[in-house]
mmCIF file of C-alpha atoms in Angstrom:
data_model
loop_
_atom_site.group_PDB
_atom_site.id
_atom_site.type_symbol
_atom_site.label_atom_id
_atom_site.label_comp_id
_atom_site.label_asym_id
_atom_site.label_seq_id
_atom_site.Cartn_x
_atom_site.Cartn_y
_atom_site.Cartn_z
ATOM 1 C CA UNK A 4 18.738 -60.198 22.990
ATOM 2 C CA UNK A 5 21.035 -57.591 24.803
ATOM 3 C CA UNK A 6 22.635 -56.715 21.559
ATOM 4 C CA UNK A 7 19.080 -56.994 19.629
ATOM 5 C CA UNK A 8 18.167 -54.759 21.888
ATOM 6 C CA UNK A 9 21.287 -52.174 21.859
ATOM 7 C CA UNK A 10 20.508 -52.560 17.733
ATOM 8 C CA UNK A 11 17.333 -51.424 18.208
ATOM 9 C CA UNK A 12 17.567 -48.597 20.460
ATOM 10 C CA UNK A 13 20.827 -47.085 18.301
ATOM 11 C CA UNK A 14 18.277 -47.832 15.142
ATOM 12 C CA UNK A 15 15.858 -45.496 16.936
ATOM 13 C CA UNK A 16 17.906 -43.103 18.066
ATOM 14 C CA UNK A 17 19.759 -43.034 14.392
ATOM 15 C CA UNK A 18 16.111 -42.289 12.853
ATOM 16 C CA UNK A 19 14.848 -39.584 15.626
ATOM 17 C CA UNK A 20 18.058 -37.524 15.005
ATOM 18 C CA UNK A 21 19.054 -38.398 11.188
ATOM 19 C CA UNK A 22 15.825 -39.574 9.370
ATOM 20 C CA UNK A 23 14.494 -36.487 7.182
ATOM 21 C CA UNK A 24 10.711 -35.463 9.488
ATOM 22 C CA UNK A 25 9.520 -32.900 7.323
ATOM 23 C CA UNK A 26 5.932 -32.666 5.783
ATOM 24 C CA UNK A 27 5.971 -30.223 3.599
ATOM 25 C CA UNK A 28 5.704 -30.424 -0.474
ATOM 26 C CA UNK A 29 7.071 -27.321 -1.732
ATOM 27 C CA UNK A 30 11.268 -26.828 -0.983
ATOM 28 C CA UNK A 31 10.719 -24.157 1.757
ATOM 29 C CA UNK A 32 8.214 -23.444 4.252
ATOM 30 C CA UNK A 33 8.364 -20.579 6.709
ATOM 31 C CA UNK A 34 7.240 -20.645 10.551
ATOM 32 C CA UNK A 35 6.790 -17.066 12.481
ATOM 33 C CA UNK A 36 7.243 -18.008 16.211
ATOM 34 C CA UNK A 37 5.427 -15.234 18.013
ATOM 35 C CA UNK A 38 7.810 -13.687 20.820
ATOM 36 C CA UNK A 39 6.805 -15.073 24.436
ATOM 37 C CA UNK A 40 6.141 -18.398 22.583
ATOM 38 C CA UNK A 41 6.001 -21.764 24.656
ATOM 39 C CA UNK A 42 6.732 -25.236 23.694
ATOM 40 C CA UNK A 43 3.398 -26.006 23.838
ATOM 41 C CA UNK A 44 2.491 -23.575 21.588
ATOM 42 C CA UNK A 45 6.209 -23.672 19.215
ATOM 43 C CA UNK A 46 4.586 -27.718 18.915
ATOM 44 C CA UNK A 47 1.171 -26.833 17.632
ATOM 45 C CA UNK A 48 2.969 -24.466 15.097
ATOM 46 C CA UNK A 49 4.905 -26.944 13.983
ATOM 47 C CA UNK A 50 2.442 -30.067 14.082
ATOM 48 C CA UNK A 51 1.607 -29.461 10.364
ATOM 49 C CA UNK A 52 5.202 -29.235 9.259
ATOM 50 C CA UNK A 53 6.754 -32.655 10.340
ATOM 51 C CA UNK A 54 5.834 -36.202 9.905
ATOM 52 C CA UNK A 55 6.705 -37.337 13.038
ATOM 53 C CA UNK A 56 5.990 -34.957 16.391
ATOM 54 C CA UNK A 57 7.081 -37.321 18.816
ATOM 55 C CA UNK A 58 10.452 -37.973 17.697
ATOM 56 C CA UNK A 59 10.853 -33.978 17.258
ATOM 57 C CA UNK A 60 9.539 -34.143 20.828
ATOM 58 C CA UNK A 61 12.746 -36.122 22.034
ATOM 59 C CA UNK A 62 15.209 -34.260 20.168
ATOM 60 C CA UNK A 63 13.841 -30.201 21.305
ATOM 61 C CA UNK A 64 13.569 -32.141 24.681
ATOM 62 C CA UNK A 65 17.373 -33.719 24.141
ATOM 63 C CA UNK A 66 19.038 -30.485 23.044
ATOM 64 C CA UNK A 67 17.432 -27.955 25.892
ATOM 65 C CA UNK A 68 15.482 -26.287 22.580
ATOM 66 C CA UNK A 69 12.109 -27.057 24.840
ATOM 67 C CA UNK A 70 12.847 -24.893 27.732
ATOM 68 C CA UNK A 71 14.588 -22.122 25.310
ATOM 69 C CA UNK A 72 12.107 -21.388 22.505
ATOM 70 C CA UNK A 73 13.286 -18.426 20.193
ATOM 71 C CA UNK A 74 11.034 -16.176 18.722
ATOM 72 C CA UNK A 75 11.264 -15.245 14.750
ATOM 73 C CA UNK A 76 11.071 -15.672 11.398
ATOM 74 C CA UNK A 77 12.780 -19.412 10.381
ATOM 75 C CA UNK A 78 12.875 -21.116 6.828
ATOM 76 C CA UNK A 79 12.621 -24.658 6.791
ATOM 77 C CA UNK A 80 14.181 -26.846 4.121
ATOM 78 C CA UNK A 81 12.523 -30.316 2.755
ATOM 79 C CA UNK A 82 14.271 -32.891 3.747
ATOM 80 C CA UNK A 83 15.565 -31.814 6.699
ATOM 81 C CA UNK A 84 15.936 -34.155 9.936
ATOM 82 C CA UNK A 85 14.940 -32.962 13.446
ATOM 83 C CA UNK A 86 18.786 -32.061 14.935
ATOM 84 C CA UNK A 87 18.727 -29.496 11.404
ATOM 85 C CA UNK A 88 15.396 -28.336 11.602
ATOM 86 C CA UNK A 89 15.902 -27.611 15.863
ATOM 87 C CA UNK A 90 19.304 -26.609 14.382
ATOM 88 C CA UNK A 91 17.210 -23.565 12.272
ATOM 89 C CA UNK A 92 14.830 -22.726 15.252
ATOM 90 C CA UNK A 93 17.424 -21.902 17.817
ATOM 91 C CA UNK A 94 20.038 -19.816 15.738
ATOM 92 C CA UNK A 95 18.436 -19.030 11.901
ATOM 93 C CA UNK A 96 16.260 -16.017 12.358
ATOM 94 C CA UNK A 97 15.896 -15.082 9.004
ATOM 95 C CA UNK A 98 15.959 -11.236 8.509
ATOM 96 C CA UNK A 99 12.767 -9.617 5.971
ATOM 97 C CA UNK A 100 12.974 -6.384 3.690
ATOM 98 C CA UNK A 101 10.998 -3.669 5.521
ATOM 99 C CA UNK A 102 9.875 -0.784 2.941
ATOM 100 C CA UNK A 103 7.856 2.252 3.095
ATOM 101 C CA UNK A 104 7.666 5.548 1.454
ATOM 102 C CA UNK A 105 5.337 8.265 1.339
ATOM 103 C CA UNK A 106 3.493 8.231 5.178
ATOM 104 C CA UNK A 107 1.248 11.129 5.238
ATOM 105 C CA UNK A 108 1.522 10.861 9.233
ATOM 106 C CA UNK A 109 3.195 8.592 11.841
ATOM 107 C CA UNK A 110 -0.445 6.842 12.305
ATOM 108 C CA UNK A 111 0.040 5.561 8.668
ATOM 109 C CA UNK A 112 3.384 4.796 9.155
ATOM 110 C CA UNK A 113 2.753 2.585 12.110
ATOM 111 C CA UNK A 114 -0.069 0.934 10.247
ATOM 112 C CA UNK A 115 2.520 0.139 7.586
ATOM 113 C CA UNK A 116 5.092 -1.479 9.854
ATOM 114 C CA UNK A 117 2.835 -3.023 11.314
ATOM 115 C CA UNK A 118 1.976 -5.193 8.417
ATOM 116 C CA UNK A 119 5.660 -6.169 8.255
ATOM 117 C CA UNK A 120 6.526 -7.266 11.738
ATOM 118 C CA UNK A 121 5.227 -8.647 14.965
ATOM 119 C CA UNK A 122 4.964 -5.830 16.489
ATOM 120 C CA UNK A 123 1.374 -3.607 16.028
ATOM 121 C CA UNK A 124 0.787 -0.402 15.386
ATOM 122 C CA UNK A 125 -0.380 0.783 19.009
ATOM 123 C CA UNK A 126 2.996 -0.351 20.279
ATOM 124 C CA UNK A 127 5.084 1.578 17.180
ATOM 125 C CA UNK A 128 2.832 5.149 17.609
ATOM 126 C CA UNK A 129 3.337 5.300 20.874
ATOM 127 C CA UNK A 130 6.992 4.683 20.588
ATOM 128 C CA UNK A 131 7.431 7.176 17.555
ATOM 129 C CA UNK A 132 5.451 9.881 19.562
ATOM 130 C CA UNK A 133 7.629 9.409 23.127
ATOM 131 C CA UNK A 134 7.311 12.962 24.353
ATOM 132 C CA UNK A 135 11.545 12.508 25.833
ATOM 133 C CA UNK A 136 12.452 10.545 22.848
ATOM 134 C CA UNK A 137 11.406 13.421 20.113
ATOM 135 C CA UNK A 138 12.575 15.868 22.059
ATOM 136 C CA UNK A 139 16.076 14.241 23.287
ATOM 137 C CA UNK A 140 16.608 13.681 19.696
ATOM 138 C CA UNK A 141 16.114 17.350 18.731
ATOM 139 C CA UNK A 142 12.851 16.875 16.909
ATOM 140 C CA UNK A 143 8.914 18.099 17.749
ATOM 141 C CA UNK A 144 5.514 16.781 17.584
ATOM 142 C CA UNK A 145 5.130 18.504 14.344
ATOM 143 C CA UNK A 146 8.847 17.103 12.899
ATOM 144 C CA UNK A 147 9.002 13.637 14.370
ATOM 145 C CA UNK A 148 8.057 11.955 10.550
ATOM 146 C CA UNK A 149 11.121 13.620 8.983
ATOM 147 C CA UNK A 150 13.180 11.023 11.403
ATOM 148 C CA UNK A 151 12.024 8.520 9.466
ATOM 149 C CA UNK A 152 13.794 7.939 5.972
ATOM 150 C CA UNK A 153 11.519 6.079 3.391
ATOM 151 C CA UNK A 154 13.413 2.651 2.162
ATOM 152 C CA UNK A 155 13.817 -0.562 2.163
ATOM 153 C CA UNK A 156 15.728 -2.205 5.425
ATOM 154 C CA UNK A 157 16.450 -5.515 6.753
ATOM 155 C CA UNK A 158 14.803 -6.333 9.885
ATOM 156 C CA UNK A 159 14.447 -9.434 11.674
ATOM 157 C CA UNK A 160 10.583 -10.065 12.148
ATOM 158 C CA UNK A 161 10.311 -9.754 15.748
ATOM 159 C CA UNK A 162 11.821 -6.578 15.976
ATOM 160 C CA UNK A 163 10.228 -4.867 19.003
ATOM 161 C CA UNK A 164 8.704 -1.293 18.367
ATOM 162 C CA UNK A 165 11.459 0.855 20.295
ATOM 163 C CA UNK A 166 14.461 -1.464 18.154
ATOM 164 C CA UNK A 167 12.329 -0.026 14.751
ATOM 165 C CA UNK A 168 12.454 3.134 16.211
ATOM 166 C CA UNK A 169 16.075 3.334 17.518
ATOM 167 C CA UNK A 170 17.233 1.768 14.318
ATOM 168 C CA UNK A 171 15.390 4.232 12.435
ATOM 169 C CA UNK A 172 17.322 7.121 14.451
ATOM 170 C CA UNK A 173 20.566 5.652 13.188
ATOM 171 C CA UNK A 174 19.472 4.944 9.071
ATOM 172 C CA UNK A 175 18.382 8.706 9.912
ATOM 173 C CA UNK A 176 22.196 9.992 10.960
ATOM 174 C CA UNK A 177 23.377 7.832 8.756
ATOM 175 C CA UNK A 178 21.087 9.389 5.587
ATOM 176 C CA UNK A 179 22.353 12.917 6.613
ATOM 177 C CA UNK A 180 25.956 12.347 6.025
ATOM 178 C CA UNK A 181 28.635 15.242 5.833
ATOM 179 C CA UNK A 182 27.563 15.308 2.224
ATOM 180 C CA UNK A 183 23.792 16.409 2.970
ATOM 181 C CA UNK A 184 24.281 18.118 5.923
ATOM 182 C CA UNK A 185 27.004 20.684 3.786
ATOM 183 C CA UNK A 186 24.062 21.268 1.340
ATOM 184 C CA UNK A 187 21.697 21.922 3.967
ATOM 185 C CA UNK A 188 23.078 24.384 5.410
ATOM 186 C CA UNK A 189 24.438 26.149 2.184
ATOM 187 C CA UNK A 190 21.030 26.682 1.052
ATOM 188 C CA UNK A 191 20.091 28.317 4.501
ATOM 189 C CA UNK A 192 17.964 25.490 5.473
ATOM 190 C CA UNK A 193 17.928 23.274 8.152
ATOM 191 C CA UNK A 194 17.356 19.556 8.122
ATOM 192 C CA UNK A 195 13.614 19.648 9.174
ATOM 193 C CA UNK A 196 13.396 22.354 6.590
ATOM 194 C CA UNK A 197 14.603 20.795 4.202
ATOM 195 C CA UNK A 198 12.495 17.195 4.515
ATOM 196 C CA UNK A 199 9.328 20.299 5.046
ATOM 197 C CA UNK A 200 10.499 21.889 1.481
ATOM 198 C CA UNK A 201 10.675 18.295 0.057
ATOM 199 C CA UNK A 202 6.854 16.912 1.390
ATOM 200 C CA UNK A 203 5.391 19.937 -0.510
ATOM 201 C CA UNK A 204 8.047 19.148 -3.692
ATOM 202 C CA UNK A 205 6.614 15.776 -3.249
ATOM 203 C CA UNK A 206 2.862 16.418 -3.464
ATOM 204 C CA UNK A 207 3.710 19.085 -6.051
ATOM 205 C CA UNK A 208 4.763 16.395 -8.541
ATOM 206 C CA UNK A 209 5.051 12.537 -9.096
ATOM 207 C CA UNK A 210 7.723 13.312 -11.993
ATOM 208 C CA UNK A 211 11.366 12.708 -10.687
ATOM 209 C CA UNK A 212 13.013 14.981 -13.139
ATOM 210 C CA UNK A 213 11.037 17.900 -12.472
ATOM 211 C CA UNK A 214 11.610 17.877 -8.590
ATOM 212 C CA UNK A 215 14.307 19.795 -8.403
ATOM 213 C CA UNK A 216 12.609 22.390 -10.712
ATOM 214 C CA UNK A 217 9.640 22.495 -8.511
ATOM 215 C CA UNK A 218 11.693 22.977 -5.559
ATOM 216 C CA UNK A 219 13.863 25.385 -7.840
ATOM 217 C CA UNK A 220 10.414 28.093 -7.339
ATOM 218 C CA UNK A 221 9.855 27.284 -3.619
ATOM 219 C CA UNK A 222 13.084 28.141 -2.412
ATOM 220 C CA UNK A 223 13.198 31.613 -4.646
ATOM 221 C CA UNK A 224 9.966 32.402 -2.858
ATOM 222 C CA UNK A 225 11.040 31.185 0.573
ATOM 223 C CA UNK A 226 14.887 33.233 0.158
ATOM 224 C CA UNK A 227 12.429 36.602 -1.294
ATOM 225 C CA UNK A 228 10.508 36.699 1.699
ATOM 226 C CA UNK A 229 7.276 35.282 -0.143
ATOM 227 C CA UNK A 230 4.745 32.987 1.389
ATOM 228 C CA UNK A 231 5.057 29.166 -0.336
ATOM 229 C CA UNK A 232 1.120 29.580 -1.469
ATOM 230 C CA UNK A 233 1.551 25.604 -1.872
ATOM 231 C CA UNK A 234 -1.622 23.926 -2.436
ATOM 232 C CA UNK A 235 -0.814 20.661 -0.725
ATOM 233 C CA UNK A 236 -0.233 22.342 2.722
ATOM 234 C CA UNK A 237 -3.451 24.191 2.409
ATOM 235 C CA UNK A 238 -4.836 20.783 2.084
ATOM 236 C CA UNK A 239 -3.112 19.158 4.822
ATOM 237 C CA UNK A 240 -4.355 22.149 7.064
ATOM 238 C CA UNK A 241 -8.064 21.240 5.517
ATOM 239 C CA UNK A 242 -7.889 18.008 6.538
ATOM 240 C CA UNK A 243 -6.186 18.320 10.020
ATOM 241 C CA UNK A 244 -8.768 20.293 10.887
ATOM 242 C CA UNK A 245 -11.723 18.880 10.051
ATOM 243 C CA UNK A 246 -9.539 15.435 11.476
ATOM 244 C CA UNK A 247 -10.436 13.571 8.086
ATOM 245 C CA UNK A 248 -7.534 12.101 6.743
ATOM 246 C CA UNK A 249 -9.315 10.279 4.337
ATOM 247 C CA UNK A 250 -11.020 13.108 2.794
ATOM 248 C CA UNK A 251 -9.896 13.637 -1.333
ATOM 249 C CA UNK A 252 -9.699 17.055 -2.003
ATOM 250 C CA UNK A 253 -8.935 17.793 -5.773
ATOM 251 C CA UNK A 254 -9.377 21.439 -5.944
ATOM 252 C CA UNK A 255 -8.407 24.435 -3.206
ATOM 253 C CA UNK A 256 -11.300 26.852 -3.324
ATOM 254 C CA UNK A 257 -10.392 30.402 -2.608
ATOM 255 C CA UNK A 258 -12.567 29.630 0.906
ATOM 256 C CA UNK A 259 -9.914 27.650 1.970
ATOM 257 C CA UNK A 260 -6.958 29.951 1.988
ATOM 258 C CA UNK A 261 -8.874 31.899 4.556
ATOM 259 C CA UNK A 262 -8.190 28.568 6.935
ATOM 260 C CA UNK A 263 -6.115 29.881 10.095
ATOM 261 C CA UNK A 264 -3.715 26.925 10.370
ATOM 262 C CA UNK A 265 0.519 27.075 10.310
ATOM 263 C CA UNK A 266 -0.035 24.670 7.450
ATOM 264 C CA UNK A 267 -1.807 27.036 5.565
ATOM 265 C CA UNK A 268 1.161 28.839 3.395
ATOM 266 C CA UNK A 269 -0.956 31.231 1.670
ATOM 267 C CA UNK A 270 -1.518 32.676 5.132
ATOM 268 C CA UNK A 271 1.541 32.642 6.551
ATOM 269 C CA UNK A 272 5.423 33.305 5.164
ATOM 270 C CA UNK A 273 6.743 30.699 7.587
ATOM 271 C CA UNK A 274 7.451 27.200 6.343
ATOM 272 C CA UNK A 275 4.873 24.681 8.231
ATOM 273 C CA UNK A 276 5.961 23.724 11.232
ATOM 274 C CA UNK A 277 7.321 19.999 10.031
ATOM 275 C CA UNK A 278 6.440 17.860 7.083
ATOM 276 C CA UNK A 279 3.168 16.921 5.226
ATOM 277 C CA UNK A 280 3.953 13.884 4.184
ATOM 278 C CA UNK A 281 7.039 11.757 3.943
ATOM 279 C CA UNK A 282 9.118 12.816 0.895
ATOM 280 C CA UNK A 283 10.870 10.236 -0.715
ATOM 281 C CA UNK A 284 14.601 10.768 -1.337
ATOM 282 C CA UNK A 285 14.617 11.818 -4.759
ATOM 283 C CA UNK A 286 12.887 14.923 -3.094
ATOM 284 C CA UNK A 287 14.662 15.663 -0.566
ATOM 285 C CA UNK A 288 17.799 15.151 -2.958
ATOM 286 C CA UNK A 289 16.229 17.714 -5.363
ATOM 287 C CA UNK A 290 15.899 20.550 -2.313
ATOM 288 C CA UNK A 291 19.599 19.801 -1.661
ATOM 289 C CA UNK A 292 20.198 19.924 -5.094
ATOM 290 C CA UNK A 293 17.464 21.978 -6.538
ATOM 291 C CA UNK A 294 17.458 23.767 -10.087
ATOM 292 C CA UNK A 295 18.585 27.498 -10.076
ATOM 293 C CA UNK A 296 15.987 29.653 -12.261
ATOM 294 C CA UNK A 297 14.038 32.298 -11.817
ATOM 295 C CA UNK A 298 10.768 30.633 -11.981
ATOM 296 C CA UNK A 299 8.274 31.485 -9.240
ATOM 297 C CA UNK A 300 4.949 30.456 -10.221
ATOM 298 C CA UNK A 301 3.939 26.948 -12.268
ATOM 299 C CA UNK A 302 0.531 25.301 -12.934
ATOM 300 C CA UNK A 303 -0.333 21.889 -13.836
ATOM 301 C CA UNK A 304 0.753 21.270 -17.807
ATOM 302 C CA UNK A 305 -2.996 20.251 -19.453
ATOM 303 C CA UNK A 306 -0.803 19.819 -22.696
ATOM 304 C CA UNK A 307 1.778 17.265 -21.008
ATOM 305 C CA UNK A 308 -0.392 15.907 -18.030
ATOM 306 C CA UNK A 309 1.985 15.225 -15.194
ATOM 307 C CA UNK A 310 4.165 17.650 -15.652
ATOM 308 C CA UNK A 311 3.825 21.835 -15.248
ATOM 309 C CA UNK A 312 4.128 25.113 -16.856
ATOM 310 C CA UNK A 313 6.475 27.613 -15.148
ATOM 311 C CA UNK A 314 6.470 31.450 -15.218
ATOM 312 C CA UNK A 315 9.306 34.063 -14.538
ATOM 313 C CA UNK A 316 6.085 36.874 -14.184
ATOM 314 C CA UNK A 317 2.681 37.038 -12.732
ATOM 315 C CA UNK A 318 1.671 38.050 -16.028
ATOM 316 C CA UNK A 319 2.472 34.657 -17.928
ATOM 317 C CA UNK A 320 1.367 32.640 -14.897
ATOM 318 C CA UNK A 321 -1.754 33.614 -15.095
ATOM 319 C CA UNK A 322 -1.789 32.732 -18.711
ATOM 320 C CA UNK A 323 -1.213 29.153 -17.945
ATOM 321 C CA UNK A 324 -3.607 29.090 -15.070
ATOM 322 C CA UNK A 325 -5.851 30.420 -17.306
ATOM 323 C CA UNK A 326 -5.617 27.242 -19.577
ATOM 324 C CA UNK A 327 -5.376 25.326 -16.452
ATOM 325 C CA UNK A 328 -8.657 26.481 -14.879
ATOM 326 C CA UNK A 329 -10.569 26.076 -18.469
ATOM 327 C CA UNK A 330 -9.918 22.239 -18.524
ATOM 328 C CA UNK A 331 -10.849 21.515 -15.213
ATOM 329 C CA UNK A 332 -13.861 23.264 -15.419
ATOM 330 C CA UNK A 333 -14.349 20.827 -18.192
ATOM 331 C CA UNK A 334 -13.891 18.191 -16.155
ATOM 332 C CA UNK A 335 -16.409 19.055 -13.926
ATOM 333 C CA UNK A 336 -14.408 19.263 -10.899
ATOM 334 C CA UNK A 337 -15.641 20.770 -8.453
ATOM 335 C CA UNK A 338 -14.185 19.934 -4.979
#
């Protein structure tokens, strides 16, 4: 019996630690352990995903993975047997590709984080606006968005909102190379000037190609002393004052250039006092790089929609706003 016994027992054992427990069809499942997780709780997560939950039980209990639960994002394999699948839960954090582009503000830009890690978006704003932060870093209130460099990252998932932040600080250094910086300062700019320039480039035009153009005219107006008259910031200032970010406007009235706001470049020579939206790279690139003409003016191309007409003269921009205004009259828009 002693040896029945001993037969039995190393049978069990053999099928606690070796026999496949998973209960899943498809070849890979995932499981997001929330951080602060318990046992308890790691066990209801994982209830659905193995056949047996006692012998899994045993084994996390066995190993010490009970009393040491690690948060993250973990890929389970079918097949696998409860020494691999604890195996996965205590050391395979699997990393996910964080992207975003084009944050009007830092509220949007938590919100889209948010969306792509544990963390929420109360605990990212409040780490992207920390007063000593932004300004031990050299940034402002108004700045703190250029900081963050739209792209696509590798994160693990229970990145905490000050790691996102801090790591951002580094892809941001690491962005403005020797290479950028040279270029930045060539054209007279800084780097918050330059990321400023490239939000308005960016809201100018969706066309890749003609960024550098369109950043070509706003730097010959900004290096002649002229004021940007750029229609996005007049629209940022519209909306940051009425605080309705949500608001659509598809026309500037003359009204609106009257708005008192740093934003507002028909008002004021300055550039605005940090970025209106986050400019992808391909604009900053083209204010680094931008085209050398002597356009200054350009209106939306009704012939080749997208793209713009540009003028050398006052005189043959108003030509081509001319055309400009007749088809959106047209079109009936009126705000």
């Amino acid at each position: 019996m002693g040896l029945v016994g001993g037969g039995l027992f190393a049978y069990y054992v053999y099928q606690a630690v070796f026999s496949p427990n998973t209960n899943f069809e498809t070849e890979t499942t995932t499981i997001y352990i929330p951080s602060g997780t318990t046992y308890p709780q790691l066990r209801e997560l994982i209830l659905p995903l193995v056949k047996d939950i006692t012998t899994f039980d045993k084994i996390a209990d066995k190993k010490g993975y009970a009393r040491n639960v690690k948060a993250g994002r973990y890929i389970l394999t079918k097949g696998l047997n409860n020494n691999e699948i604890i195996g996965v839960l205590r050391s395979k954090n699997s990393p996910i590709q964080v992207n975003f582009n084009n944050q009007e503000r830092l509220e949007n830009l938590a919100g889209r984080i948010a969306e792509q890690i544990e963390t929420d978006s109360i605990s990212l704003l409040q780490s992207f606006r920390d007063p000593s932060f932004i300004s031990s870093n050299g940034f402002t209130a108004d700045n703190a968005l250029s900081m963050y460099v739209p792209n696509k990252y590798e994160f693990f998932w229970n990145t905490s909102a000050e790691q996102f932040r801090d790591r951002m600080l580094k892809e941001y250094h690491r962005f403005w190379n020797t290479n950028r910086r040279a270029k930045a300062k060539d054209i007279g700019l800084s780097i918050s000037q330059v990321v400023t320039v490239a939000s308005i480039v960016q809201k100018e035009t969706a066309k890749v190609d003609e960024r550098p153009r369109v950043a070509g005219v706003y730097i010959n107006r900004y290096k002649n002393g002229w004021k940007l008259d750029a229609d996005p910031t007049v629209i940022y200032a519209l909306k940051k004052h009425r605080n309705d970010w949500d608001a659509v406007i598809k026309r500037v009235l003359y009204k609106d250039l009257e708005l008192d706001s740093p934003y507002n470049t028909y008002k004021y020579k300055h550039l605005p006092p940090g970025p209106i939206t986050m400019p992808d790279i391909s604009s900053i690139d083209a204010v680094l790089h931008y085209e050398k003409h002597e356009y200054y003016f350009f209106v939306a191309n009704v012939e080749n929609f997208g793209y713009h007409k540009f003028a050398k003269t006052l005189t043959q921009h108003n030509r081509n706003k001319k055309q400009y205004v007749n088809w959106i009259n047209k079109q009936g828009v009126r705000r």
